[in-house]
Amino acid sequence: TGGVPQSVRDGERLNSASHFGPDPYGCLDASLVRKRAARNPFHSSPGYPKACPELAALFDYCSKALFPGALPWDDRGAHAIGWATYSY
């Protein structure tokens, strides 16, 4: 845990992570939707879907279920959308 005090980890779990359990993409719970909208209040940037069109489907996805599409960082995604596969 890299020297992070237990109280900080507990606070993050209670005040942040726990909200995403029932709403993993932060698009169904009203408080999470407001937080997302507040990140770009003046629409001063084009937003992630336009800045990274390869991930637009992921950014537009809203469900309690995990994203079913291909992602560039998994084997399925790398082959499905033509990205290079990296080994770590």
PDB file of N, CA and C in Angstrom:
ATOM      1  N   THR A   1       0.814  -1.209   0.000  1.00  0.00           N
ATOM      2  CA  THR A   1       0.000   0.000   0.000  1.00  0.00           C
ATOM      3  C   THR A   1       0.852   1.266   0.000  1.00  0.00           C
ATOM      4  N   GLY A   2       2.159   1.106  -0.134  1.00  0.00           N
ATOM      5  CA  GLY A   2       3.040   2.231  -0.393  1.00  0.00           C
ATOM      6  C   GLY A   2       3.068   3.329   0.654  1.00  0.00           C
ATOM      7  N   GLY A   3       2.874   3.028   1.902  1.00  0.00           N
ATOM      8  CA  GLY A   3       2.965   4.047   2.929  1.00  0.00           C
ATOM      9  C   GLY A   3       1.740   4.930   3.062  1.00  0.00           C
ATOM     10  N   VAL A   4       0.676   4.596   2.386  1.00  0.00           N
ATOM     11  CA  VAL A   4      -0.561   5.375   2.509  1.00  0.00           C
ATOM     12  C   VAL A   4      -1.243   4.956   3.806  1.00  0.00           C
ATOM     13  N   PRO A   5      -1.529   5.920   4.674  1.00  0.00           N
ATOM     14  CA  PRO A   5      -2.159   5.582   5.950  1.00  0.00           C
ATOM     15  C   PRO A   5      -3.497   4.857   5.764  1.00  0.00           C
ATOM     16  N   GLN A   6      -3.780   3.966   6.659  1.00  0.00           N
ATOM     17  CA  GLN A   6      -5.029   3.207   6.610  1.00  0.00           C
ATOM     18  C   GLN A   6      -6.240   4.140   6.607  1.00  0.00           C
ATOM     19  N   SER A   7      -6.168   5.249   7.335  1.00  0.00           N
ATOM     20  CA  SER A   7      -7.302   6.172   7.390  1.00  0.00           C
ATOM     21  C   SER A   7      -7.594   6.775   6.014  1.00  0.00           C
ATOM     22  N   VAL A   8      -6.541   7.014   5.230  1.00  0.00           N
ATOM     23  CA  VAL A   8      -6.735   7.546   3.875  1.00  0.00           C
ATOM     24  C   VAL A   8      -7.375   6.485   2.992  1.00  0.00           C
ATOM     25  N   ARG A   9      -6.882   5.260   3.071  1.00  0.00           N
ATOM     26  CA  ARG A   9      -7.472   4.176   2.273  1.00  0.00           C
ATOM     27  C   ARG A   9      -8.930   3.962   2.656  1.00  0.00           C
ATOM     28  N   ASP A  10      -9.230   4.001   3.947  1.00  0.00           N
ATOM     29  CA  ASP A  10     -10.616   3.840   4.391  1.00  0.00           C
ATOM     30  C   ASP A  10     -11.497   4.974   3.878  1.00  0.00           C
ATOM     31  N   GLY A  11     -10.975   6.198   3.915  1.00  0.00           N
ATOM     32  CA  GLY A  11     -11.736   7.346   3.427  1.00  0.00           C
ATOM     33  C   GLY A  11     -12.016   7.256   1.940  1.00  0.00           C
ATOM     34  N   GLU A  12     -11.016   6.841   1.169  1.00  0.00           N
ATOM     35  CA  GLU A  12     -11.208   6.675  -0.277  1.00  0.00           C
ATOM     36  C   GLU A  12     -12.240   5.598  -0.569  1.00  0.00           C
ATOM     37  N   ARG A  13     -12.162   4.503   0.166  1.00  0.00           N
ATOM     38  CA  ARG A  13     -13.118   3.412  -0.042  1.00  0.00           C
ATOM     39  C   ARG A  13     -14.532   3.885   0.274  1.00  0.00           C
ATOM     40  N   LEU A  14     -14.694   4.598   1.376  1.00  0.00           N
ATOM     41  CA  LEU A  14     -16.017   5.055   1.808  1.00  0.00           C
ATOM     42  C   LEU A  14     -16.563   6.176   0.927  1.00  0.00           C
ATOM     43  N   ASN A  15     -15.719   7.155   0.604  1.00  0.00           N
ATOM     44  CA  ASN A  15     -16.196   8.360  -0.076  1.00  0.00           C
ATOM     45  C   ASN A  15     -16.068   8.334  -1.590  1.00  0.00           C
ATOM     46  N   SER A  16     -15.316   7.397  -2.123  1.00  0.00           N
ATOM     47  CA  SER A  16     -15.124   7.364  -3.573  1.00  0.00           C
ATOM     48  C   SER A  16     -15.465   6.009  -4.164  1.00  0.00           C
ATOM     49  N   ALA A  17     -14.668   5.028  -3.858  1.00  0.00           N
ATOM     50  CA  ALA A  17     -14.793   3.719  -4.508  1.00  0.00           C
ATOM     51  C   ALA A  17     -16.152   3.064  -4.281  1.00  0.00           C
ATOM     52  N   SER A  18     -16.711   3.209  -3.109  1.00  0.00           N
ATOM     53  CA  SER A  18     -17.983   2.534  -2.812  1.00  0.00           C
ATOM     54  C   SER A  18     -19.116   2.990  -3.728  1.00  0.00           C
ATOM     55  N   HIS A  19     -19.043   4.208  -4.221  1.00  0.00           N
ATOM     56  CA  HIS A  19     -20.101   4.722  -5.101  1.00  0.00           C
ATOM     57  C   HIS A  19     -20.111   4.032  -6.463  1.00  0.00           C
ATOM     58  N   PHE A  20     -18.956   3.495  -6.858  1.00  0.00           N
ATOM     59  CA  PHE A  20     -18.861   2.881  -8.173  1.00  0.00           C
ATOM     60  C   PHE A  20     -19.212   1.399  -8.177  1.00  0.00           C
ATOM     61  N   GLY A  21     -19.432   0.790  -7.018  1.00  0.00           N
ATOM     62  CA  GLY A  21     -19.841  -0.609  -6.968  1.00  0.00           C
ATOM     63  C   GLY A  21     -21.137  -0.848  -7.727  1.00  0.00           C
ATOM     64  N   PRO A  22     -22.199  -0.128  -7.391  1.00  0.00           N
ATOM     65  CA  PRO A  22     -23.472  -0.309  -8.106  1.00  0.00           C
ATOM     66  C   PRO A  22     -23.539   0.445  -9.438  1.00  0.00           C
ATOM     67  N   ASP A  23     -22.594   1.342  -9.690  1.00  0.00           N
ATOM     68  CA  ASP A  23     -22.604   2.158 -10.904  1.00  0.00           C
ATOM     69  C   ASP A  23     -21.164   2.305 -11.407  1.00  0.00           C
ATOM     70  N   PRO A  24     -20.597   1.247 -11.997  1.00  0.00           N
ATOM     71  CA  PRO A  24     -19.169   1.244 -12.324  1.00  0.00           C
ATOM     72  C   PRO A  24     -18.721   2.315 -13.320  1.00  0.00           C
ATOM     73  N   TYR A  25     -19.632   2.866 -14.096  1.00  0.00           N
ATOM     74  CA  TYR A  25     -19.253   3.882 -15.077  1.00  0.00           C
ATOM     75  C   TYR A  25     -19.690   5.286 -14.662  1.00  0.00           C
ATOM     76  N   GLY A  26     -20.266   5.408 -13.476  1.00  0.00           N
ATOM     77  CA  GLY A  26     -20.647   6.714 -12.958  1.00  0.00           C
ATOM     78  C   GLY A  26     -21.664   7.441 -13.804  1.00  0.00           C
ATOM     79  N   CYS A  27     -22.590   6.698 -14.386  1.00  0.00           N
ATOM     80  CA  CYS A  27     -23.538   7.331 -15.311  1.00  0.00           C
ATOM     81  C   CYS A  27     -25.000   7.142 -14.905  1.00  0.00           C
ATOM     82  N   LEU A  28     -25.241   6.408 -13.836  1.00  0.00           N
ATOM     83  CA  LEU A  28     -26.615   6.151 -13.407  1.00  0.00           C
ATOM     84  C   LEU A  28     -26.968   6.894 -12.119  1.00  0.00           C
ATOM     85  N   ASP A  29     -26.021   7.017 -11.222  1.00  0.00           N
ATOM     86  CA  ASP A  29     -26.220   7.697  -9.946  1.00  0.00           C
ATOM     87  C   ASP A  29     -26.134   9.210 -10.162  1.00  0.00           C
ATOM     88  N   ALA A  30     -27.131   9.940  -9.702  1.00  0.00           N
ATOM     89  CA  ALA A  30     -27.199  11.386  -9.957  1.00  0.00           C
ATOM     90  C   ALA A  30     -25.970  12.136  -9.445  1.00  0.00           C
ATOM     91  N   SER A  31     -25.446  11.759  -8.274  1.00  0.00           N
ATOM     92  CA  SER A  31     -24.283  12.479  -7.747  1.00  0.00           C
ATOM     93  C   SER A  31     -23.044  12.231  -8.600  1.00  0.00           C
ATOM     94  N   LEU A  32     -22.884  11.033  -9.126  1.00  0.00           N
ATOM     95  CA  LEU A  32     -21.739  10.750  -9.994  1.00  0.00           C
ATOM     96  C   LEU A  32     -21.883  11.442 -11.351  1.00  0.00           C
ATOM     97  N   VAL A  33     -23.103  11.529 -11.846  1.00  0.00           N
ATOM     98  CA  VAL A  33     -23.348  12.239 -13.111  1.00  0.00           C
ATOM     99  C   VAL A  33     -22.991  13.716 -12.948  1.00  0.00           C
ATOM    100  N   ARG A  34     -23.354  14.313 -11.813  1.00  0.00           N
ATOM    101  CA  ARG A  34     -23.023  15.721 -11.560  1.00  0.00           C
ATOM    102  C   ARG A  34     -21.508  15.918 -11.481  1.00  0.00           C
ATOM    103  N   LYS A  35     -20.818  14.996 -10.824  1.00  0.00           N
ATOM    104  CA  LYS A  35     -19.356  15.095 -10.734  1.00  0.00           C
ATOM    105  C   LYS A  35     -18.719  15.029 -12.116  1.00  0.00           C
ATOM    106  N   ARG A  36     -19.211  14.151 -12.940  1.00  0.00           N
ATOM    107  CA  ARG A  36     -18.671  14.018 -14.295  1.00  0.00           C
ATOM    108  C   ARG A  36     -18.891  15.304 -15.085  1.00  0.00           C
ATOM    109  N   ALA A  37     -20.076  15.864 -15.001  1.00  0.00           N
ATOM    110  CA  ALA A  37     -20.380  17.094 -15.727  1.00  0.00           C
ATOM    111  C   ALA A  37     -19.532  18.262 -15.219  1.00  0.00           C
ATOM    112  N   ALA A  38     -19.234  18.284 -13.929  1.00  0.00           N
ATOM    113  CA  ALA A  38     -18.462  19.379 -13.346  1.00  0.00           C
ATOM    114  C   ALA A  38     -16.993  19.349 -13.756  1.00  0.00           C
ATOM    115  N   ARG A  39     -16.514  18.248 -14.285  1.00  0.00           N
ATOM    116  CA  ARG A  39     -15.106  18.156 -14.678  1.00  0.00           C
ATOM    117  C   ARG A  39     -14.777  19.031 -15.885  1.00  0.00           C
ATOM    118  N   ASN A  40     -15.760  19.379 -16.679  1.00  0.00           N
ATOM    119  CA  ASN A  40     -15.534  20.200 -17.864  1.00  0.00           C
ATOM    120  C   ASN A  40     -16.680  21.215 -17.967  1.00  0.00           C
ATOM    121  N   PRO A  41     -16.786  22.100 -16.952  1.00  0.00           N
ATOM    122  CA  PRO A  41     -17.974  22.958 -16.871  1.00  0.00           C
ATOM    123  C   PRO A  41     -18.139  23.937 -18.021  1.00  0.00           C
ATOM    124  N   PHE A  42     -17.058  24.356 -18.649  1.00  0.00           N
ATOM    125  CA  PHE A  42     -17.154  25.342 -19.722  1.00  0.00           C
ATOM    126  C   PHE A  42     -16.967  24.697 -21.090  1.00  0.00           C
ATOM    127  N   HIS A  43     -16.925  23.377 -21.101  1.00  0.00           N
ATOM    128  CA  HIS A  43     -16.721  22.632 -22.348  1.00  0.00           C
ATOM    129  C   HIS A  43     -15.507  23.186 -23.096  1.00  0.00           C
ATOM    130  N   SER A  44     -14.435  23.415 -22.327  1.00  0.00           N
ATOM    131  CA  SER A  44     -13.228  24.019 -22.893  1.00  0.00           C
ATOM    132  C   SER A  44     -12.367  23.012 -23.647  1.00  0.00           C
ATOM    133  N   SER A  45     -12.689  21.750 -23.530  1.00  0.00           N
ATOM    134  CA  SER A  45     -11.974  20.735 -24.304  1.00  0.00           C
ATOM    135  C   SER A  45     -13.010  19.850 -24.987  1.00  0.00           C
ATOM    136  N   PRO A  46     -12.614  19.173 -26.047  1.00  0.00           N
ATOM    137  CA  PRO A  46     -13.597  18.398 -26.804  1.00  0.00           C
ATOM    138  C   PRO A  46     -14.116  17.179 -26.067  1.00  0.00           C
ATOM    139  N   GLY A  47     -13.491  16.792 -24.999  1.00  0.00           N
ATOM    140  CA  GLY A  47     -13.928  15.612 -24.270  1.00  0.00           C
ATOM    141  C   GLY A  47     -13.230  14.364 -24.783  1.00  0.00           C
ATOM    142  N   TYR A  48     -13.180  13.374 -23.948  1.00  0.00           N
ATOM    143  CA  TYR A  48     -12.446  12.158 -24.279  1.00  0.00           C
ATOM    144  C   TYR A  48     -12.955  11.428 -25.521  1.00  0.00           C
ATOM    145  N   PRO A  49     -14.262  11.288 -25.707  1.00  0.00           N
ATOM    146  CA  PRO A  49     -14.700  10.542 -26.897  1.00  0.00           C
ATOM    147  C   PRO A  49     -14.207  11.141 -28.206  1.00  0.00           C
ATOM    148  N   LYS A  50     -14.132  12.460 -28.279  1.00  0.00           N
ATOM    149  CA  LYS A  50     -13.643  13.089 -29.508  1.00  0.00           C
ATOM    150  C   LYS A  50     -12.124  13.109 -29.569  1.00  0.00           C
ATOM    151  N   ALA A  51     -11.492  13.258 -28.416  1.00  0.00           N
ATOM    152  CA  ALA A  51     -10.028  13.298 -28.374  1.00  0.00           C
ATOM    153  C   ALA A  51      -9.417  11.919 -28.608  1.00  0.00           C
ATOM    154  N   CYS A  52     -10.162  10.881 -28.272  1.00  0.00           N
ATOM    155  CA  CYS A  52      -9.676   9.508 -28.442  1.00  0.00           C
ATOM    156  C   CYS A  52     -10.807   8.665 -29.018  1.00  0.00           C
ATOM    157  N   PRO A  53     -11.033   8.775 -30.318  1.00  0.00           N
ATOM    158  CA  PRO A  53     -12.185   8.090 -30.914  1.00  0.00           C
ATOM    159  C   PRO A  53     -12.130   6.569 -30.772  1.00  0.00           C
ATOM    160  N   GLU A  54     -10.937   6.006 -30.571  1.00  0.00           N
ATOM    161  CA  GLU A  54     -10.831   4.556 -30.392  1.00  0.00           C
ATOM    162  C   GLU A  54     -11.559   4.088 -29.130  1.00  0.00           C
ATOM    163  N   LEU A  55     -11.752   5.002 -28.182  1.00  0.00           N
ATOM    164  CA  LEU A  55     -12.428   4.652 -26.933  1.00  0.00           C
ATOM    165  C   LEU A  55     -13.811   5.270 -26.805  1.00  0.00           C
ATOM    166  N   ALA A  56     -14.318   5.854 -27.876  1.00  0.00           N
ATOM    167  CA  ALA A  56     -15.607   6.541 -27.815  1.00  0.00           C
ATOM    168  C   ALA A  56     -16.725   5.622 -27.332  1.00  0.00           C
ATOM    169  N   ALA A  57     -16.744   4.388 -27.782  1.00  0.00           N
ATOM    170  CA  ALA A  57     -17.808   3.466 -27.364  1.00  0.00           C
ATOM    171  C   ALA A  57     -17.749   3.207 -25.859  1.00  0.00           C
ATOM    172  N   LEU A  58     -16.545   3.115 -25.315  1.00  0.00           N
ATOM    173  CA  LEU A  58     -16.398   2.917 -23.870  1.00  0.00           C
ATOM    174  C   LEU A  58     -16.885   4.147 -23.105  1.00  0.00           C
ATOM    175  N   PHE A  59     -16.511   5.342 -23.554  1.00  0.00           N
ATOM    176  CA  PHE A  59     -16.931   6.560 -22.859  1.00  0.00           C
ATOM    177  C   PHE A  59     -18.432   6.791 -22.968  1.00  0.00           C
ATOM    178  N   ASP A  60     -19.061   6.325 -24.025  1.00  0.00           N
ATOM    179  CA  ASP A  60     -20.503   6.483 -24.199  1.00  0.00           C
ATOM    180  C   ASP A  60     -21.308   5.393 -23.503  1.00  0.00           C
ATOM    181  N   TYR A  61     -20.650   4.332 -23.072  1.00  0.00           N
ATOM    182  CA  TYR A  61     -21.325   3.180 -22.476  1.00  0.00           C
ATOM    183  C   TYR A  61     -21.857   3.536 -21.092  1.00  0.00           C
ATOM    184  N   CYS A  62     -23.066   3.096 -20.796  1.00  0.00           N
ATOM    185  CA  CYS A  62     -23.676   3.334 -19.491  1.00  0.00           C
ATOM    186  C   CYS A  62     -24.496   2.116 -19.108  1.00  0.00           C
ATOM    187  N   SER A  63     -24.044   1.418 -18.077  1.00  0.00           N
ATOM    188  CA  SER A  63     -24.733   0.213 -17.624  1.00  0.00           C
ATOM    189  C   SER A  63     -24.145  -0.222 -16.294  1.00  0.00           C
ATOM    190  N   LYS A  64     -24.851  -1.108 -15.623  1.00  0.00           N
ATOM    191  CA  LYS A  64     -24.287  -1.744 -14.428  1.00  0.00           C
ATOM    192  C   LYS A  64     -23.387  -2.908 -14.822  1.00  0.00           C
ATOM    193  N   ALA A  65     -23.534  -3.370 -16.049  1.00  0.00           N
ATOM    194  CA  ALA A  65     -22.730  -4.487 -16.554  1.00  0.00           C
ATOM    195  C   ALA A  65     -21.411  -3.969 -17.122  1.00  0.00           C
ATOM    196  N   LEU A  66     -20.401  -4.821 -17.122  1.00  0.00           N
ATOM    197  CA  LEU A  66     -19.120  -4.448 -17.697  1.00  0.00           C
ATOM    198  C   LEU A  66     -19.234  -4.225 -19.197  1.00  0.00           C
ATOM    199  N   PHE A  67     -18.420  -3.327 -19.709  1.00  0.00           N
ATOM    200  CA  PHE A  67     -18.401  -2.993 -21.129  1.00  0.00           C
ATOM    201  C   PHE A  67     -18.132  -4.251 -21.952  1.00  0.00           C
ATOM    202  N   PRO A  68     -19.017  -4.567 -22.898  1.00  0.00           N
ATOM    203  CA  PRO A  68     -18.871  -5.809 -23.663  1.00  0.00           C
ATOM    204  C   PRO A  68     -17.971  -5.689 -24.888  1.00  0.00           C
ATOM    205  N   GLY A  69     -17.582  -4.473 -25.237  1.00  0.00           N
ATOM    206  CA  GLY A  69     -16.816  -4.269 -26.463  1.00  0.00           C
ATOM    207  C   GLY A  69     -15.331  -4.535 -26.316  1.00  0.00           C
ATOM    208  N   ALA A  70     -14.644  -4.443 -27.428  1.00  0.00           N
ATOM    209  CA  ALA A  70     -13.197  -4.636 -27.472  1.00  0.00           C
ATOM    210  C   ALA A  70     -12.489  -3.404 -26.921  1.00  0.00           C
ATOM    211  N   LEU A  71     -11.405  -3.631 -26.197  1.00  0.00           N
ATOM    212  CA  LEU A  71     -10.587  -2.558 -25.653  1.00  0.00           C
ATOM    213  C   LEU A  71      -9.150  -2.736 -26.120  1.00  0.00           C
ATOM    214  N   PRO A  72      -8.471  -1.645 -26.410  1.00  0.00           N
ATOM    215  CA  PRO A  72      -7.125  -1.761 -26.986  1.00  0.00           C
ATOM    216  C   PRO A  72      -6.102  -2.408 -26.064  1.00  0.00           C
ATOM    217  N   TRP A  73      -6.332  -2.443 -24.760  1.00  0.00           N
ATOM    218  CA  TRP A  73      -5.329  -2.986 -23.859  1.00  0.00           C
ATOM    219  C   TRP A  73      -5.558  -4.459 -23.511  1.00  0.00           C
ATOM    220  N   ASP A  74      -6.593  -5.058 -24.045  1.00  0.00           N
ATOM    221  CA  ASP A  74      -6.727  -6.504 -23.850  1.00  0.00           C
ATOM    222  C   ASP A  74      -6.495  -7.207 -25.187  1.00  0.00           C
ATOM    223  N   ASP A  75      -6.207  -8.474 -25.145  1.00  0.00           N
ATOM    224  CA  ASP A  75      -5.909  -9.214 -26.375  1.00  0.00           C
ATOM    225  C   ASP A  75      -7.061  -9.131 -27.364  1.00  0.00           C
ATOM    226  N   ARG A  76      -8.266  -9.252 -26.851  1.00  0.00           N
ATOM    227  CA  ARG A  76      -9.450  -9.178 -27.702  1.00  0.00           C
ATOM    228  C   ARG A  76      -9.507  -7.823 -28.387  1.00  0.00           C
ATOM    229  N   GLY A  77      -9.253  -6.746 -27.624  1.00  0.00           N
ATOM    230  CA  GLY A  77      -9.324  -5.408 -28.174  1.00  0.00           C
ATOM    231  C   GLY A  77      -8.207  -5.113 -29.147  1.00  0.00           C
ATOM    232  N   ALA A  78      -7.011  -5.536 -28.824  1.00  0.00           N
ATOM    233  CA  ALA A  78      -5.865  -5.260 -29.690  1.00  0.00           C
ATOM    234  C   ALA A  78      -6.091  -5.847 -31.075  1.00  0.00           C
ATOM    235  N   HIS A  79      -6.657  -7.037 -31.139  1.00  0.00           N
ATOM    236  CA  HIS A  79      -6.883  -7.671 -32.430  1.00  0.00           C
ATOM    237  C   HIS A  79      -8.133  -7.120 -33.107  1.00  0.00           C
ATOM    238  N   ALA A  80      -9.136  -6.819 -32.310  1.00  0.00           N
ATOM    239  CA  ALA A  80     -10.409  -6.393 -32.882  1.00  0.00           C
ATOM    240  C   ALA A  80     -10.325  -5.006 -33.508  1.00  0.00           C
ATOM    241  N   ILE A  81      -9.504  -4.117 -32.956  1.00  0.00           N
ATOM    242  CA  ILE A  81      -9.451  -2.773 -33.515  1.00  0.00           C
ATOM    243  C   ILE A  81      -8.086  -2.437 -34.103  1.00  0.00           C
ATOM    244  N   GLY A  82      -7.219  -3.430 -34.231  1.00  0.00           N
ATOM    245  CA  GLY A  82      -5.980  -3.237 -34.942  1.00  0.00           C
ATOM    246  C   GLY A  82      -4.869  -2.568 -34.182  1.00  0.00           C
ATOM    247  N   TRP A  83      -4.920  -2.524 -32.875  1.00  0.00           N
ATOM    248  CA  TRP A  83      -3.836  -1.944 -32.106  1.00  0.00           C
ATOM    249  C   TRP A  83      -2.743  -2.965 -31.914  1.00  0.00           C
ATOM    250  N   ALA A  84      -1.549  -2.517 -31.693  1.00  0.00           N
ATOM    251  CA  ALA A  84      -0.427  -3.408 -31.425  1.00  0.00           C
ATOM    252  C   ALA A  84      -0.626  -4.070 -30.065  1.00  0.00           C
ATOM    253  N   THR A  85      -0.199  -5.300 -29.965  1.00  0.00           N
ATOM    254  CA  THR A  85      -0.255  -6.011 -28.687  1.00  0.00           C
ATOM    255  C   THR A  85       1.111  -5.901 -28.027  1.00  0.00           C
ATOM    256  N   TYR A  86       1.115  -5.468 -26.805  1.00  0.00           N
ATOM    257  CA  TYR A  86       2.369  -5.305 -26.069  1.00  0.00           C
ATOM    258  C   TYR A  86       2.463  -6.392 -25.014  1.00  0.00           C
ATOM    259  N   SER A  87       3.662  -6.873 -24.785  1.00  0.00           N
ATOM    260  CA  SER A  87       3.868  -7.815 -23.687  1.00  0.00           C
ATOM    261  C   SER A  87       4.636  -7.094 -22.593  1.00  0.00           C
ATOM    262  N   TYR A  88       4.271  -7.366 -21.377  1.00  0.00           N
ATOM    263  CA  TYR A  88       4.881  -6.680 -20.239  1.00  0.00           C
ATOM    264  C   TYR A  88       5.743  -7.626 -19.459  1.00  0.00           C
TER     265      TYR A  88
END
